[in-house]
Amino acid sequence: MKKTVFLGALTVAGLAAGASAAATLDDVKARGKLNCGVTTGLVGFAAPDANGHWDGFDVGVCRAVAAAVLGDAEAVEFVPTTGKTRFTALASGEIDMLARNTTWTLSRDVDLKFTFVGVNYYDGQGFMVPKGLGVSSAKELDGATVCIQTGTTTELNLADFFRANNMSYEPVPIETNAEAQQQYLAGACDVYTTDASGLAATRATFEAPADHVLLPEIISKEPLGPLVRHGDNEWGDVVRWTLNALISAEELGITSANIGELGAAAGDNPEVNRILGTEGNLGEMLGLDAGWAKAAIMAGGNYGELFEKNIGENTPIALSRGLNAQWQDGGLIYSPPFR
Amino acid sequence: MTTMTDPHQGSFRLSMLIYDSRYRSMTIQIVALIGFLTLIGWLISNTAQNLITLGKEPSFGFMLEPAGYDINQRLLDYDSQDSHLRAALIGLLNTLLVAVMGCLAATVIGVVVGVLRLSKNWIVSRLMAVYVEGFRNVPVLLWIVFAMAILIETLPPPNAFRGENPEATMKLGETVAVTNRGIYIPEPLFSRGIGDAHVFGDTSLRFDVSLDLIALASVFIAGLLISGLINRRANATQNATGVRPTVWYWRLAVVVLPTAILLWVLGCHMGYPELKGFNFKGGTHMRNSLIALWAALSLYTAAFIAEIVRAGILAVSKGQTEAANALGIRPNKTMSLVVLPQALRVIIPPLISNYLNLTKNSSLAIAVGYMDITGTLGGITLNQTGRELETLLMLMLCYLIISLTISGVMNWYNESVKLKER
C-alpha cells in the first residue's frame, strides 16, 4: 500500500512537471516569482553577498526578466545549480530559465531540447597556472595534472586539445568551482581550466591573485547565454527580447541615470520610444505591459552598466569588453532592431 | 444439527469469492496484484509516452558513440575516442576495485576492533569504543571529504620534491613518493616479457591479459601443488614408519626456485617512480581519490562490522570458553578455534548487508573526483548525452547485479559455515 501511494505521488509529480511546460509566462505571473537557475557561486556572475542578496552579471539577466514580467526586480527565486543538475532542473520545470554561463552548442539546443535565447557573454576556455610553474603556453602542459569541472563542455574541449597536440594529461574531475579552487591552491593540480571569464573571477578571490597567470591560449568558443525549454516560444521571446532590450539600451544610450527622463514622454528617437513603451505596442505583442523594457533596464542598468558593475575593468575580476563590446565598437554584441 | 456441520456441497457460485472465507483472501490478493501490475504498466507507458512527446524516445544507441572525455584512473586501456560503453566499463571496474579493497580492509579492521573491544584491558576496549562510535555516527560522505582534505592539505605537492634542497624527499630508500596527488610505488616490469593476449578484439569490452602474469601464477601454483604432494608423502612415511623425513627445504625449493628462474628469464625488474616534468612518472600511481575513498569507506564500514563481530562473539555461550579453558587451551587459540567459528554463524548474515552498503556507498566517489560508474555513466555520460532515463536505468541495473552477486557469494559461504543439522 505504501508503495502504491509513493508511485502515485511520483506520477502526479511527473504530470505536474509535464503540464507546466506549456505556458511559462502565465505560470510566472500567477506565481508572482521567477525561478531562475544560476551557478552555485561564481563571483561577478552569480553569487550571494554577505546579506544573502544575489548579485552578478547572470543574476542581472534574471532580475531584468523578473522586472519585465512582474515589474519587480526582487521577485526572483534563485536556484543554485551545478554543471550536472542544471539541465535536469530546467527540463523538469523546476526553473523557468537558466542564466548560468552555459555554452550554446548544437547538441544542447537540438538533442537536449533547449532554446538559447541569445548570448550575453562571448567566452572561451582558458588555463590558469601558478606563476612559479614557469609555464607560458598551454602547449607546454604535457603531463600536467588538470583540475576540471565535471559535466561541462570544457571537459570535452580539454580532451580534444590535448589529443590534437599529442600531449598527455591527468584530469582531476571536480563538482564545483569552490572545490576546484581548493585543490588548485593546495597544488593537487598544476592547472585549472574553465571559461576564461570564470578563471578571472576565481583568481579575483585568491589571496594573492598576482601569483597566478592565465595562459594566452583560448582553446574553444564558448558563447554563454540564458536558455529556456523547447516548446514554449512565447516565454522564449520574453527572455530573448529582455536581453535584447538591455543590449539595445546601451547602444542607444539609455542608462539607469537618464531612463526616468527618457521614459517620461516620447522623445526624438523613435526606437528609444518603442523600447520604453512611449510609442507603439511592443509590450502588448509580448504579452507584457508597455513599461516592460523600462522596468528591465531600471532593474540593473543596461548591458554595459551590468558589465562594468559586475565584471568590468574596475572590479576585482577586471575583464575587458573585448568581444563583448557593442558592434559599433568592434565587438560582437548586437541586438536585432525593436520595430 | 447435521445440516449445520455438513460441508458445502454442490455448485460453486461467484459470490463465494467474496463471502466464503476459503476463497476471500485469495480473491483480495489477486485483485491487489492486478491493480498493482496495472499501475506499474501505466507508469511505464506514461513515461515512454511523455518521453516520446518530448522527442526523446528511449534508445541505447548513444552508448556506442565516442565518449569524448578522459578518465584518469583506468584499469583497461581507454582514450577519449572510445565509446560511452567503454567509459562505463572503466567506471564499473573502478567501482569494483574500491568495493573489493574496501570489503577486505573493512573485514580485517572490523574483526580486530570487534575482538579488541571485548578486551579486558580498559584502555584498549575504551579506545575501540570511541573509534566505533565516532565513525558510525558521522555520515560517510563527511569522512570521505575529510580524508581527501587531509591528503590534499597535509602532503607535499610534486613541486616540493624539486631542486637542490627539496622540502620533501621520497620515502623507503627513494622508492616511494608520497604526494598530495597520490602515492607512487614501484611496479614490477618484464624486460623480456612474452606480451599480452588480446581478448574480444576491438570491441568495447576488449581487454588484455598479461601472459607474463599467467605464466608466473601457473608456475607458482604448480610449485604449491608439488609441495603439497611432498608433504603427503612425508605424512605417509611418518604414519608407516614413525619417522618423519625432513622435507621442508624440498618444499621451499619447488615453490621458490622455478618462480625465481621464470622471473629471471622474463627479465623482471622494478620500475621506480621518478619526478619528470609536472608529475612523477613510472611506478604505480595510487590516486588520492582512491586512497581517500577506500580509507573512509573501510573505516566507516569497519565500525559496523566491529559491532557485528562483538555481538557474534557475545552470542557464543560462556560455557564454551570455560570448557576450552578447562581443557587447557590458550586464550588466543580458544578465540580462533572455539569462539570465532561458532560466532561466524551469527556474524555472516549481517556482514553481507554491510558489504552491500559499502559497495553502494562507493557511489559517493564523485565527492572526491573518483571516476566510478556513477561518475562516468551516471555523471559525464548522462550530462553530455542528456539521456537521464537510460543511463540511470543502466546504472541501477549495474548496482543491482553487483549487489546480487555479493549476496549470492556470501549466502553460499553462509551455507557452508552454518550449523549442520542432521
Short mmCIF file of C-alpha atoms in Angstrom, two decimals, chain A residues 3-4 7-8 10-11 14-15 21 83-88 91 107-108 111-113 133 135 140-145 150-153 155-160 162-163 168-175 179 182-183 186-191, chain B residues 36 39-40 42-43 46 50 54-56 67-74 79-81 148-149 152-153 155 157-159 162 180-181 184 277-279 281 285 287-288 366-371 374-375 378-380 382-388:
data_model
loop_
_atom_site.label_atom_id
_atom_site.label_comp_id
_atom_site.label_asym_id
_atom_site.label_seq_id
_atom_site.Cartn_x
_atom_site.Cartn_y
_atom_site.Cartn_z
CA LYS A 3 4.50 1.59 -2.38
CA THR A 4 1.32 2.39 -4.30
CA LEU A 7 4.28 5.61 -7.04
CA GLY A 8 1.10 7.62 -7.29
CA LEU A 10 5.69 10.17 -8.32
CA THR A 11 3.25 10.09 -11.20
CA GLY A 14 5.73 13.82 -13.25
CA LEU A 15 2.43 15.00 -14.68
CA ALA A 21 5.91 23.06 -19.93
CA GLY A 83 27.08 21.67 -14.11
CA LYS A 84 25.35 18.35 -13.65
CA THR A 85 21.98 19.43 -12.31
CA ARG A 86 21.27 22.50 -14.41
CA PHE A 87 19.70 20.82 -17.45
CA THR A 88 17.56 18.46 -15.43
CA ALA A 91 13.85 20.33 -18.36
CA SER A 107 23.60 19.12 -29.14
CA ARG A 108 22.24 21.10 -26.19
CA ASP A 111 19.25 16.95 -28.57
CA LEU A 112 18.65 18.27 -25.06
CA LYS A 113 15.71 20.37 -26.37
CA LEU A 133 55.47 26.90 -12.56
CA VAL A 135 54.77 27.91 -17.98
CA GLU A 140 53.97 23.26 -22.57
CA LEU A 141 51.46 21.44 -20.38
CA ASP A 142 52.40 17.89 -21.47
CA GLY A 143 51.97 15.56 -18.48
CA ALA A 144 50.29 18.14 -16.27
CA THR A 145 47.52 17.43 -13.78
CA THR A 150 32.79 17.77 -14.49
CA GLY A 151 29.69 17.83 -16.67
CA THR A 152 30.73 20.81 -18.77
CA THR A 153 31.83 21.36 -22.37
CA GLU A 155 35.81 18.52 -20.28
CA LEU A 156 35.39 17.63 -23.96
CA ASN A 157 37.42 20.63 -25.22
CA LEU A 158 40.26 19.67 -22.91
CA ALA A 159 40.33 16.08 -24.22
CA ASP A 160 40.30 17.41 -27.80
CA PHE A 162 45.46 17.53 -25.62
CA ARG A 163 44.71 14.90 -28.24
CA SER A 168 49.12 13.58 -22.16
CA TYR A 169 47.46 14.90 -19.03
CA GLU A 170 45.82 13.72 -15.86
CA PRO A 171 42.27 15.03 -15.43
CA VAL A 172 41.02 15.62 -11.89
CA PRO A 173 37.23 15.86 -12.14
CA ILE A 174 35.60 18.20 -9.64
CA GLU A 175 31.97 19.08 -8.89
CA GLU A 179 36.38 22.57 -4.65
CA GLN A 182 40.82 24.37 -3.01
CA GLN A 183 42.61 21.63 -4.96
CA ALA A 186 46.89 23.22 -2.49
CA GLY A 187 48.89 22.17 -5.55
CA ALA A 188 46.90 18.97 -6.08
CA CYS A 189 46.65 20.07 -9.70
CA ASP A 190 49.02 22.17 -11.78
CA VAL A 191 46.41 23.78 -13.96
CA PHE B 36 -0.53 -3.16 -8.80
CA LEU B 39 -0.40 0.77 -12.11
CA ILE B 40 3.16 -0.22 -12.98
CA TRP B 42 0.52 2.58 -16.73
CA LEU B 43 3.57 4.27 -15.19
CA ASN B 46 3.12 7.02 -19.35
CA ASN B 50 5.85 11.53 -22.27
CA LEU B 54 9.33 15.46 -25.59
CA GLY B 55 11.04 13.96 -28.63
CA LYS B 56 13.32 11.77 -26.52
CA ALA B 67 32.57 9.45 -25.21
CA GLY B 68 34.86 12.43 -25.81
CA TYR B 69 36.12 12.71 -22.24
CA ASP B 70 39.14 11.30 -20.45
CA ILE B 71 39.25 9.22 -17.29
CA ASN B 72 42.27 9.44 -15.01
CA GLN B 73 42.21 6.04 -13.33
CA ARG B 74 41.70 3.26 -15.86
CA ASP B 79 41.01 7.14 -24.55
CA SER B 80 38.52 9.89 -25.28
CA GLN B 81 37.61 8.39 -28.67
CA MET B 148 40.54 13.81 0.92
CA ALA B 149 41.06 17.22 2.54
CA ILE B 152 45.46 17.30 -0.19
CA GLU B 153 46.33 19.81 2.52
CA LEU B 155 51.03 16.09 1.90
CA PRO B 157 52.88 18.64 -3.94
CA PRO B 158 55.31 17.11 -6.50
CA ASN B 159 56.92 20.56 -6.79
CA ARG B 162 62.36 19.53 -6.87
CA ASN B 180 49.18 15.27 -2.44
CA ARG B 181 48.26 13.81 -5.82
CA TYR B 184 53.63 6.40 -6.31
CA GLY B 277 58.02 17.34 -15.76
CA PHE B 278 54.93 18.15 -13.74
CA ASN B 279 54.47 14.77 -12.08
CA LYS B 281 56.39 9.11 -13.85
CA HIS B 285 50.10 5.66 -9.06
CA ARG B 287 45.49 8.36 -6.61
CA ASN B 288 44.40 10.46 -3.66
CA ILE B 366 32.33 11.86 -7.16
CA ALA B 367 32.72 13.92 -3.97
CA VAL B 368 36.46 13.35 -4.30
CA GLY B 369 36.54 13.05 -8.09
CA TYR B 370 37.00 9.28 -8.19
CA MET B 371 35.68 8.09 -11.54
CA THR B 374 28.33 6.82 -11.10
CA GLY B 375 30.95 9.34 -12.21
CA GLY B 378 25.77 8.35 -14.33
CA GLY B 379 27.79 11.57 -14.42
CA ILE B 380 29.60 12.71 -17.51
CA LEU B 382 24.43 11.37 -18.62
CA ASN B 383 25.35 15.01 -18.84
CA GLN B 384 26.90 15.03 -22.27
CA THR B 385 24.18 12.93 -23.89
CA GLY B 386 21.18 14.12 -21.86
CA ARG B 387 19.86 10.54 -21.65
CA GLU B 388 18.85 10.57 -17.98
#
